[in-house]
C-alpha cells in the first residue's frame, strides 16, 4: 500500500495541526520556524515519504497547536506548496494551502545592517521581491541585498 506508507511511520493525531506537502529536507526548518522543537509540544516528523499526488514529501504534525497567520506565512517561505490541516477529534476540519506572494512584506528582516529597513527611526517596512521560490531567494527592495532561505530560517530560530 504505497499510498499509505506515511500511516505506517506515524499515527494520526487527535487534535492539532498537520503541515503536509513540505519539500523533502525542509521539515526541520518548519519546526525551527514554529519553535516547536522543545518541551512544550509533542511533534511528529515524517521525512521523505511518497506523496499520493507527485514525488516525495516531508510532514510535520504538532499536537495541540493551531497556527497563527504569521506562522502560516513564514512556513510558505520554506514550503511554498504546503497544506495546513487543522485536526479535531482525529478529523481534518480545515485544510488550507499556504501562499507565497511575489512580494514579501514585514515577516523577513534585511541582513544588511545599514539597510534603511534596519534603522530604528525609519518607519519602513522591509519588503522583498521573490527571485526564487525553492530554494528561497529574496531581493531587498531598499538596498538590493539578497536574502537566502538559510538567512530567513536563522531569523526565526531561537
Ligand atoms: N492526519 C493526521 N491525523 C489526523 C488526520 C489526518 O495526522 N487525525 C494527516 C494525514 O496523515 C495527512 C494529512 O493529515 O498527512 C491530511 O489528511 P487528509 O486530508 O486525510 O489526507 P489527504 O486527502 O491525502 O490530503 P491532501 O489531499 O491534502 O493530500
Ligand atoms: Zn535591505
GROMACS .gro file of N, CA and C and ligand atoms in nm:
model
  504
    1UNK      N    1   0.083  -0.121   0.000
    1UNK     CA    2   0.000   0.000   0.000
    1UNK      C    3   0.086   0.126   0.000
    2UNK      N    4   0.145   0.157  -0.114
    2UNK     CA    5   0.239   0.269  -0.118
    2UNK      C    6   0.174   0.402  -0.079
    3UNK      N    7   0.049   0.423  -0.115
    3UNK     CA    8  -0.018   0.550  -0.085
    3UNK      C    9  -0.029   0.576   0.063
    4UNK      N   10  -0.031   0.469   0.143
    4UNK     CA   11  -0.050   0.487   0.286
    4UNK      C   12   0.078   0.468   0.366
    5UNK      N   13   0.193   0.474   0.301
    5UNK     CA   14   0.316   0.442   0.371
    5UNK      C   15   0.339   0.532   0.492
    6UNK      N   16   0.295   0.660   0.483
    6UNK     CA   17   0.317   0.751   0.596
    6UNK      C   18   0.241   0.705   0.720
    7UNK      N   19   0.126   0.639   0.702
    7UNK     CA   20   0.048   0.594   0.818
    7UNK      C   21   0.126   0.487   0.895
    8UNK      N   22   0.211   0.417   0.823
    8UNK     CA   23   0.292   0.315   0.889
    8UNK      C   24   0.403   0.380   0.970
    9UNK      N   25   0.440   0.501   0.936
    9UNK     CA   26   0.551   0.568   1.003
    9UNK      C   27   0.502   0.640   1.128
   10UNK      N   28   0.395   0.717   1.115
   10UNK     CA   29   0.345   0.798   1.227
   10UNK      C   30   0.192   0.792   1.228
   11UNK      N   31   0.136   0.769   1.346
   11UNK     CA   32  -0.008   0.756   1.354
   11UNK      C   33  -0.079   0.890   1.335
   12UNK      N   34  -0.211   0.887   1.321
   12UNK     CA   35  -0.291   1.008   1.312
   12UNK      C   36  -0.290   1.079   1.447
   13UNK      N   37  -0.311   1.211   1.445
   13UNK     CA   38  -0.316   1.283   1.573
   13UNK      C   39  -0.461   1.315   1.609
   14UNK      N   40  -0.486   1.340   1.739
   14UNK     CA   41  -0.622   1.366   1.784
   14UNK      C   42  -0.662   1.511   1.762
   15UNK      N   43  -0.568   1.602   1.794
   15UNK     CA   44  -0.601   1.744   1.788
   15UNK      C   45  -0.472   1.820   1.761
   16UNK      N   46  -0.479   1.917   1.671
   16UNK     CA   47  -0.358   1.996   1.642
   16UNK      C   48  -0.351   2.033   1.496
   17UNK      N   49  -0.227   2.038   1.443
   17UNK     CA   50  -0.206   2.081   1.306
   17UNK      C   51  -0.110   1.987   1.235
   18UNK      N   52  -0.147   1.949   1.113
   18UNK     CA   53  -0.058   1.870   1.028
   18UNK      C   54  -0.014   1.959   0.912
   19UNK      N   55   0.116   1.981   0.900
   19UNK     CA   56   0.170   2.056   0.787
   19UNK      C   57   0.220   1.953   0.687
   20UNK      N   58   0.150   1.945   0.575
   20UNK     CA   59   0.171   1.838   0.478
   20UNK      C   60   0.230   1.897   0.349
   21UNK      N   61   0.283   1.812   0.264
   21UNK     CA   62   0.340   1.856   0.135
   21UNK      C   63   0.455   1.954   0.154
   22UNK      N   64   0.540   1.926   0.252
   22UNK     CA   65   0.663   2.004   0.272
   22UNK      C   66   0.770   1.946   0.179
   23UNK      N   67   0.850   2.028   0.110
   23UNK     CA   68   0.956   1.973   0.026
   23UNK      C   69   1.051   1.886   0.109
   24UNK      N   70   1.097   1.779   0.050
   24UNK     CA   71   1.188   1.688   0.121
   24UNK      C   72   1.310   1.767   0.169
   25UNK      N   73   1.339   1.751   0.298
   25UNK     CA   74   1.455   1.821   0.356
   25UNK      C   75   1.418   1.947   0.433
   26UNK      N   76   1.292   1.990   0.425
   26UNK     CA   77   1.253   2.116   0.489
   26UNK      C   78   1.178   2.098   0.621
   27UNK      N   79   1.154   1.974   0.664
   27UNK     CA   80   1.074   1.953   0.787
   27UNK      C   81   1.140   2.019   0.908
   28UNK      N   82   1.272   2.007   0.919
   28UNK     CA   83   1.339   2.064   1.036
   28UNK      C   84   1.332   2.217   1.035
   29UNK      N   85   1.335   2.276   0.915
   29UNK     CA   86   1.319   2.421   0.908
   29UNK      C   87   1.179   2.463   0.950
   30UNK      N   88   1.079   2.384   0.914
   30UNK     CA   89   0.942   2.415   0.957
   30UNK      C   90   0.934   2.411   1.110
   31UNK      N   91   0.998   2.311   1.170
   31UNK     CA   92   0.999   2.300   1.317
   31UNK      C   93   1.070   2.421   1.380
   32UNK      N   94   1.181   2.463   1.320
   32UNK     CA   95   1.253   2.581   1.370
   32UNK      C   96   1.165   2.705   1.360
   33UNK      N   97   1.100   2.720   1.245
   33UNK     CA   98   1.016   2.838   1.223
   33UNK      C   99   0.903   2.843   1.326
   34UNK      N  100   0.847   2.728   1.359
   34UNK     CA  101   0.736   2.724   1.454
   34UNK      C  102   0.785   2.726   1.599
   35UNK      N  103   0.915   2.703   1.619
   35UNK     CA  104   0.967   2.700   1.756
   35UNK      C  105   0.905   2.588   1.839
   36UNK      N  106   0.878   2.473   1.776
   36UNK     CA  107   0.813   2.363   1.847
   36UNK      C  108   0.907   2.245   1.875
   37UNK      N  109   1.036   2.272   1.874
   37UNK     CA  110   1.131   2.163   1.897
   37UNK      C  111   1.157   2.132   2.044
   38UNK      N  112   1.094   2.206   2.134
   38UNK     CA  113   1.130   2.193   2.276
   38UNK      C  114   1.034   2.111   2.359
   39UNK      N  115   1.024   2.148   2.487
   39UNK     CA  116   0.947   2.067   2.582
   39UNK      C  117   0.797   2.090   2.572
   40UNK      N  118   0.758   2.201   2.508
   40UNK     CA  119   0.618   2.241   2.516
   40UNK      C  120   0.524   2.158   2.428
   41UNK      N  121   0.577   2.109   2.316
   41UNK     CA  122   0.487   2.045   2.220
   41UNK      C  123   0.529   1.902   2.188
   42UNK      N  124   0.429   1.821   2.157
   42UNK     CA  125   0.456   1.689   2.101
   42UNK      C  126   0.455   1.703   1.950
   43UNK      N  127   0.565   1.663   1.887
   43UNK     CA  128   0.580   1.682   1.743
   43UNK      C  129   0.617   1.550   1.678
   44UNK      N  130   0.552   1.519   1.566
   44UNK     CA  131   0.589   1.401   1.488
   44UNK      C  132   0.639   1.449   1.353
   45UNK      N  133   0.750   1.392   1.310
   45UNK     CA  134   0.809   1.433   1.183
   45UNK      C  135   0.817   1.312   1.091
   46UNK      N  136   0.770   1.328   0.970
   46UNK     CA  137   0.780   1.223   0.870
   46UNK      C  138   0.863   1.280   0.756
   47UNK      N  139   0.972   1.212   0.724
   47UNK     CA  140   1.060   1.267   0.620
   47UNK      C  141   1.068   1.173   0.501
   48UNK      N  142   1.061   1.234   0.384
   48UNK     CA  143   1.089   1.163   0.260
   48UNK      C  144   0.995   1.043   0.239
   49UNK      N  145   0.863   1.069   0.247
   49UNK     CA  146   0.766   0.964   0.214
   49UNK      C  147   0.704   0.992   0.078
   50UNK      N  148   0.648   0.889   0.017
   50UNK     CA  149   0.583   0.905  -0.113
   50UNK      C  150   0.456   0.986  -0.096
   51UNK      N  151   0.437   1.084  -0.184
   51UNK     CA  152   0.315   1.163  -0.184
   51UNK      C  153   0.216   1.098  -0.280
   52UNK      N  154   0.087   1.106  -0.244
   52UNK     CA  155  -0.014   1.048  -0.333
   52UNK      C  156  -0.015   1.120  -0.467
   53UNK      N  157   0.013   1.251  -0.462
   53UNK     CA  158   0.000   1.330  -0.585
   53UNK      C  159   0.123   1.322  -0.673
   54UNK      N  160   0.240   1.366  -0.620
   54UNK     CA  161   0.360   1.357  -0.703
   54UNK      C  162   0.483   1.358  -0.613
   55UNK      N  163   0.579   1.278  -0.651
   55UNK     CA  164   0.708   1.281  -0.585
   55UNK      C  165   0.706   1.242  -0.440
   56UNK      N  166   0.794   1.307  -0.361
   56UNK     CA  167   0.810   1.273  -0.221
   56UNK      C  168   0.794   1.399  -0.138
   57UNK      N  169   0.776   1.382  -0.007
   57UNK     CA  170   0.747   1.498   0.077
   57UNK      C  171   0.786   1.472   0.221
   58UNK      N  172   0.790   1.578   0.300
   58UNK     CA  173   0.802   1.571   0.446
   58UNK      C  174   0.667   1.613   0.506
   59UNK      N  175   0.642   1.569   0.629
   59UNK     CA  176   0.520   1.608   0.702
   59UNK      C  177   0.559   1.641   0.846
   60UNK      N  178   0.499   1.744   0.903
   60UNK     CA  179   0.519   1.778   1.044
   60UNK      C  180   0.383   1.783   1.111
   61UNK      N  181   0.369   1.708   1.221
   61UNK     CA  182   0.243   1.707   1.296
   61UNK      C  183   0.269   1.763   1.435
   62UNK      N  184   0.195   1.866   1.471
   62UNK     CA  185   0.212   1.929   1.602
   62UNK      C  186   0.084   1.910   1.681
   63UNK      N  187   0.095   1.836   1.789
   63UNK     CA  188  -0.022   1.805   1.870
   63UNK      C  189  -0.063   1.929   1.952
   64UNK      N  190  -0.192   1.959   1.955
   64UNK     CA  191  -0.245   2.062   2.044
   64UNK      C  192  -0.214   2.205   2.005
   65UNK      N  193  -0.167   2.228   1.882
   65UNK     CA  194  -0.134   2.366   1.844
   65UNK      C  195  -0.208   2.408   1.718
   66UNK      N  196  -0.264   2.531   1.721
   66UNK     CA  197  -0.315   2.593   1.599
   66UNK      C  198  -0.218   2.702   1.557
   67UNK      N  199  -0.202   2.721   1.427
   67UNK     CA  200  -0.103   2.817   1.380
   67UNK      C  201  -0.165   2.955   1.361
   68UNK      N  202  -0.084   3.059   1.388
   68UNK     CA  203  -0.128   3.196   1.361
   68UNK      C  204  -0.103   3.226   1.213
   69UNK      N  205  -0.163   3.335   1.165
   69UNK     CA  206  -0.143   3.376   1.025
   69UNK      C  207   0.005   3.401   0.997
   70UNK      N  208   0.075   3.464   1.091
   70UNK     CA  209   0.217   3.491   1.071
   70UNK      C  210   0.294   3.360   1.058
   71UNK      N  211   0.262   3.262   1.141
   71UNK     CA  212   0.331   3.132   1.132
   71UNK      C  213   0.305   3.066   0.997
   72UNK      N  214   0.181   3.072   0.950
   72UNK     CA  215   0.148   3.013   0.820
   72UNK      C  216   0.226   3.084   0.708
   73UNK      N  217   0.234   3.217   0.715
   73UNK     CA  218   0.307   3.293   0.613
   73UNK      C  219   0.456   3.261   0.615
   74UNK      N  220   0.510   3.237   0.734
   74UNK     CA  221   0.652   3.202   0.745
   74UNK      C  222   0.679   3.064   0.687
   75UNK      N  223   0.587   2.971   0.709
   75UNK     CA  224   0.604   2.836   0.654
   75UNK      C  225   0.611   2.841   0.501
   76UNK      N  226   0.533   2.931   0.441
   76UNK     CA  227   0.534   2.943   0.294
   76UNK      C  228   0.673   2.974   0.240
   77UNK      N  229   0.759   3.035   0.323
   77UNK     CA  230   0.893   3.072   0.278
   77UNK      C  231   0.982   2.949   0.253
   78UNK      N  232   0.958   2.840   0.327
   78UNK     CA  233   1.039   2.719   0.305
   78UNK      C  234   0.958   2.605   0.244
   79UNK      N  235   0.826   2.619   0.244
   79UNK     CA  236   0.739   2.514   0.191
   79UNK      C  237   0.622   2.578   0.115
   80UNK      N  238   0.651   2.632  -0.005
   80UNK     CA  239   0.550   2.712  -0.076
   80UNK      C  240   0.428   2.633  -0.125
   81UNK      N  241   0.435   2.499  -0.120
   81UNK     CA  242   0.319   2.418  -0.161
   81UNK      C  243   0.254   2.348  -0.042
   82UNK      N  244   0.290   2.386   0.079
   82UNK     CA  245   0.242   2.312   0.196
   82UNK      C  246   0.091   2.327   0.216
   83UNK      N  247   0.034   2.224   0.276
   83UNK     CA  248  -0.107   2.227   0.316
   83UNK      C  249  -0.112   2.228   0.468
   84UNK      N  250  -0.194   2.316   0.523
   84UNK     CA  251  -0.211   2.324   0.668
   84UNK      C  252  -0.344   2.257   0.702
   85UNK      N  253  -0.337   2.144   0.773
   85UNK     CA  254  -0.459   2.072   0.810
   85UNK      C  255  -0.485   2.090   0.959
   86UNK      N  256  -0.602   2.143   0.993
   86UNK     CA  257  -0.640   2.157   1.133
   86UNK      C  258  -0.719   2.032   1.173
   87UNK      N  259  -0.671   1.966   1.280
   87UNK     CA  260  -0.729   1.837   1.321
   87UNK      C  261  -0.805   1.854   1.453
   88UNK      N  262  -0.928   1.804   1.454
   88UNK     CA  263  -1.006   1.794   1.578
   88UNK      C  264  -1.071   1.658   1.581
   89UNK      N  265  -1.070   1.594   1.698
   89UNK     CA  266  -1.129   1.459   1.711
   89UNK      C  267  -1.084   1.367   1.598
   90UNK      N  268  -0.959   1.370   1.567
   90UNK     CA  269  -0.897   1.284   1.464
   90UNK      C  270  -0.938   1.318   1.321
   91UNK      N  271  -1.022   1.422   1.303
   91UNK     CA  272  -1.067   1.454   1.167
   91UNK      C  273  -1.007   1.586   1.118
   92UNK      N  274  -0.987   1.596   0.986
   92UNK     CA  275  -0.942   1.721   0.926
   92UNK      C  276  -1.064   1.814   0.918
   93UNK      N  277  -1.064   1.920   1.000
   93UNK     CA  278  -1.179   2.010   0.999
   93UNK      C  279  -1.154   2.134   0.913
   94UNK      N  280  -1.026   2.158   0.877
   94UNK     CA  281  -0.995   2.269   0.788
   94UNK      C  282  -0.866   2.237   0.715
   95UNK      N  283  -0.862   2.272   0.587
   95UNK     CA  284  -0.742   2.246   0.505
   95UNK      C  285  -0.714   2.371   0.424
   96UNK      N  286  -0.593   2.427   0.440
   96UNK     CA  287  -0.556   2.547   0.366
   96UNK      C  288  -0.421   2.530   0.301
   97UNK      N  289  -0.408   2.576   0.178
   97UNK     CA  290  -0.277   2.584   0.113
   97UNK      C  291  -0.209   2.711   0.160
   98UNK      N  292  -0.080   2.705   0.189
   98UNK     CA  293  -0.008   2.829   0.219
   98UNK      C  294   0.008   2.906   0.088
   99UNK      N  295   0.043   3.035   0.100
   99UNK     CA  296   0.059   3.116  -0.020
   99UNK      C  297   0.188   3.197  -0.008
  100UNK      N  298   0.273   3.184  -0.107
  100UNK     CA  299   0.395   3.266  -0.109
  100UNK      C  300   0.374   3.378  -0.210
  101UNK      N  301   0.352   3.501  -0.162
  101UNK     CA  302   0.326   3.610  -0.256
  101UNK      C  303   0.452   3.648  -0.333
  102UNK      N  304   0.437   3.731  -0.439
  102UNK     CA  305   0.555   3.771  -0.517
  102UNK      C  306   0.640   3.874  -0.443
  103UNK      N  307   0.575   3.946  -0.353
  103UNK     CA  308   0.648   4.039  -0.266
  103UNK      C  309   0.624   3.998  -0.122
  104UNK      N  310   0.733   3.996  -0.045
  104UNK     CA  311   0.724   3.957   0.096
  104UNK      C  312   0.737   4.085   0.178
  105UNK      N  313   0.639   4.111   0.260
  105UNK     CA  314   0.640   4.234   0.337
  105UNK      C  315   0.627   4.207   0.487
  106UNK      N  316   0.725   4.257   0.562
  106UNK     CA  317   0.708   4.260   0.708
  106UNK      C  318   0.757   4.137   0.783
  107UNK      N  319   0.757   4.018   0.723
  107UNK     CA  320   0.789   3.899   0.804
  107UNK      C  321   0.936   3.857   0.795
  108UNK      N  322   1.015   3.926   0.711
  108UNK     CA  323   1.158   3.895   0.699
  108UNK      C  324   1.235   4.025   0.722
  109UNK      N  325   1.352   4.014   0.788
  109UNK     CA  326   1.438   4.130   0.807
  109UNK      C  327   1.551   4.127   0.706
  110UNK      N  328   1.597   4.245   0.664
  110UNK     CA  329   1.712   4.252   0.573
  110UNK      C  330   1.839   4.220   0.652
  111UNK      N  331   1.930   4.147   0.587
  111UNK     CA  332   2.054   4.107   0.656
  111UNK      C  333   2.160   4.218   0.655
  112UNK      N  334   2.136   4.322   0.579
  112UNK     CA  335   2.232   4.433   0.571
  112UNK      C  336   2.205   4.532   0.685
  113UNK      N  337   2.299   4.541   0.783
  113UNK     CA  338   2.273   4.627   0.899
  113UNK      C  339   2.254   4.773   0.862
  114UNK      N  340   2.312   4.818   0.751
  114UNK     CA  341   2.294   4.960   0.716
  114UNK      C  342   2.177   4.984   0.622
  115UNK      N  343   2.097   4.881   0.596
  115UNK     CA  344   1.975   4.899   0.515
  115UNK      C  345   1.878   4.990   0.591
  116UNK      N  346   1.808   5.075   0.519
  116UNK     CA  347   1.716   5.170   0.583
  116UNK      C  348   1.607   5.098   0.665
  117UNK      N  349   1.575   4.974   0.623
  117UNK     CA  350   1.471   4.899   0.696
  117UNK      C  351   1.519   4.858   0.835
  118UNK      N  352   1.650   4.866   0.860
  118UNK     CA  353   1.704   4.830   0.991
  118UNK      C  354   1.734   4.952   1.078
  119UNK      N  355   1.700   5.071   1.032
  119UNK     CA  356   1.721   5.192   1.112
  119UNK      C  357   1.600   5.210   1.204
  120UNK      N  358   1.625   5.210   1.335
  120UNK     CA  359   1.512   5.213   1.427
  120UNK      C  360   1.421   5.335   1.408
  121UNK      N  361   1.474   5.446   1.361
  121UNK     CA  362   1.392   5.565   1.350
  121UNK      C  363   1.314   5.574   1.220
  122UNK      N  364   1.343   5.485   1.126
  122UNK     CA  365   1.274   5.492   0.997
  122UNK      C  366   1.154   5.397   0.996
  123UNK      N  367   1.036   5.451   0.978
  123UNK     CA  368   0.918   5.363   0.977
  123UNK      C  369   0.900   5.295   0.842
  124UNK      N  370   0.999   5.215   0.803
  124UNK     CA  371   0.996   5.149   0.671
  124UNK      C  372   0.975   5.000   0.691
  125UNK      N  373   0.874   4.944   0.627
  125UNK     CA  374   0.850   4.800   0.637
  125UNK      C  375   0.941   4.728   0.539
  126UNK      N  376   1.024   4.633   0.590
  126UNK     CA  377   1.110   4.559   0.497
  126UNK      C  378   1.027   4.489   0.390
  127UNK      N  379   1.072   4.503   0.265
  127UNK     CA  380   0.997   4.447   0.152
  127UNK      C  381   1.095   4.380   0.055
  128UNK      N  382   1.059   4.261   0.013
  128UNK     CA  383   1.148   4.182  -0.071
  128UNK      C  384   1.074   4.129  -0.193
  129UNK      N  385   1.146   4.121  -0.304
  129UNK     CA  386   1.094   4.054  -0.423
  129UNK      C  387   1.144   3.910  -0.420
  130UNK      N  388   1.057   3.816  -0.458
  130UNK     CA  389   1.096   3.675  -0.460
  130UNK      C  390   1.169   3.646  -0.591
  131UNK      N  391   1.300   3.619  -0.582
  131UNK     CA  392   1.379   3.585  -0.702
  131UNK      C  393   1.367   3.436  -0.733
  132UNK      N  394   1.360   3.354  -0.625
  132UNK     CA  395   1.345   3.209  -0.643
  132UNK      C  396   1.259   3.157  -0.529
  133UNK      N  397   1.173   3.060  -0.559
  133UNK     CA  398   1.081   3.008  -0.458
  133UNK      C  399   1.139   2.887  -0.385
  134UNK      N  400   1.213   2.803  -0.456
  134UNK     CA  401   1.256   2.677  -0.397
  134UNK      C  402   1.390   2.634  -0.453
  135UNK      N  403   1.501   2.660  -0.385
  135UNK     CA  404   1.510   2.724  -0.253
  135UNK      C  405   1.486   2.875  -0.262
  136UNK      N  406   1.440   2.927  -0.151
  136UNK     CA  407   1.401   3.068  -0.146
  136UNK      C  408   1.520   3.161  -0.166
  137UNK      N  409   1.501   3.265  -0.248
  137UNK     CA  410   1.599   3.373  -0.258
  137UNK      C  411   1.522   3.504  -0.272
  138UNK      N  412   1.551   3.598  -0.179
  138UNK     CA  413   1.477   3.725  -0.177
  138UNK      C  414   1.570   3.840  -0.211
  139UNK      N  415   1.513   3.946  -0.270
  139UNK     CA  416   1.589   4.067  -0.302
  139UNK      C  417   1.528   4.183  -0.226
  140UNK      N  418   1.609   4.250  -0.143
  140UNK     CA  419   1.559   4.365  -0.067
  140UNK      C  420   1.529   4.478  -0.164
  141UNK      N  421   1.409   4.534  -0.158
  141UNK     CA  422   1.370   4.641  -0.250
  141UNK      C  423   1.437   4.773  -0.212
  142UNK      N  424   1.495   4.780  -0.092
  142UNK     CA  425   1.555   4.906  -0.049
  142UNK      C  426   1.703   4.911  -0.074
  143UNK      N  427   1.777   4.801  -0.049
  143UNK     CA  428   1.923   4.808  -0.063
  143UNK      C  429   1.977   4.706  -0.162
  144UNK      N  430   1.894   4.618  -0.217
  144UNK     CA  431   1.941   4.522  -0.317
  144UNK      C  432   2.009   4.400  -0.261
  145UNK      N  433   2.013   4.385  -0.128
  145UNK     CA  434   2.074   4.265  -0.071
  145UNK      C  435   1.992   4.143  -0.105
  146UNK      N  436   2.062   4.030  -0.119
  146UNK     CA  437   1.994   3.903  -0.143
  146UNK      C  438   1.987   3.824  -0.013
  147UNK      N  439   1.871   3.774   0.020
  147UNK     CA  440   1.849   3.703   0.145
  147UNK      C  441   1.820   3.558   0.109
  148UNK      N  442   1.901   3.466   0.163
  148UNK     CA  443   1.882   3.324   0.130
  148UNK      C  444   1.783   3.261   0.226
  149UNK      N  445   1.739   3.141   0.190
  149UNK     CA  446   1.650   3.065   0.277
  149UNK      C  447   1.713   3.042   0.415
  150UNK      N  448   1.844   3.015   0.412
  150UNK     CA  449   1.916   2.992   0.537
  150UNK      C  450   1.912   3.117   0.627
  151UNK      N  451   1.932   3.235   0.567
  151UNK     CA  452   1.923   3.361   0.642
  151UNK      C  453   1.786   3.374   0.709
  152UNK      N  454   1.682   3.342   0.632
  152UNK     CA  455   1.545   3.358   0.683
  152UNK      C  456   1.519   3.264   0.800
  153UNK      N  457   1.558   3.138   0.786
  153UNK     CA  458   1.534   3.041   0.893
  153UNK      C  459   1.609   3.082   1.020
  154UNK      N  460   1.732   3.134   1.002
  154UNK     CA  461   1.812   3.180   1.118
  154UNK      C  462   1.739   3.290   1.195
  155UNK      N  463   1.668   3.375   1.124
  155UNK     CA  464   1.597   3.485   1.191
  155UNK      C  465   1.487   3.433   1.283
  156UNK      N  466   1.430   3.318   1.250
  156UNK     CA  467   1.315   3.267   1.325
  156UNK      C  468   1.356   3.171   1.436
  157UNK      N  469   1.475   3.113   1.422
  157UNK     CA  470   1.515   3.011   1.519
  157UNK      C  471   1.569   3.078   1.645
  158UNK      N  472   1.512   3.040   1.756
  158UNK     CA  473   1.560   3.091   1.883
  158UNK      C  474   1.517   3.228   1.908
  159LIG     N1  475  -0.372   1.344   0.951
  159LIG     C1  476  -0.326   1.316   1.080
  159LIG     N2  477  -0.416   1.297   1.181
  159LIG     C2  478  -0.548   1.301   1.159
  159LIG     C3  479  -0.598   1.328   1.029
  159LIG     C4  480  -0.505   1.350   0.926
  159LIG     O1  481  -0.206   1.314   1.103
  159LIG     N3  482  -0.631   1.277   1.260
  159LIG     C5  483  -0.275   1.371   0.842
  159LIG     C6  484  -0.280   1.270   0.729
  159LIG     O2  485  -0.194   1.161   0.759
  159LIG     C7  486  -0.230   1.352   0.613
  159LIG     C8  487  -0.279   1.493   0.645
  159LIG     O3  488  -0.309   1.494   0.784
  159LIG     O4  489  -0.088   1.355   0.611
  159LIG     C9  490  -0.402   1.532   0.567
  159LIG     O5  491  -0.502   1.436   0.585
  159LIG     P1  492  -0.609   1.404   0.472
  159LIG     O6  493  -0.673   1.529   0.427
  159LIG     O7  494  -0.697   1.294   0.523
  159LIG     O8  495  -0.514   1.341   0.360
  159LIG     P2  496  -0.513   1.366   0.202
  159LIG     O9  497  -0.651   1.355   0.148
  159LIG    O10  498  -0.409   1.278   0.145
  159LIG    O11  499  -0.465   1.518   0.194
  159LIG     P3  500  -0.429   1.604   0.062
  159LIG    O12  501  -0.544   1.594  -0.031
  159LIG    O13  502  -0.410   1.745   0.119
  159LIG    O14  503  -0.302   1.547   0.008
  160LIG    ZN1  504   1.795   4.590   0.266
   0.00000   0.00000   0.00000
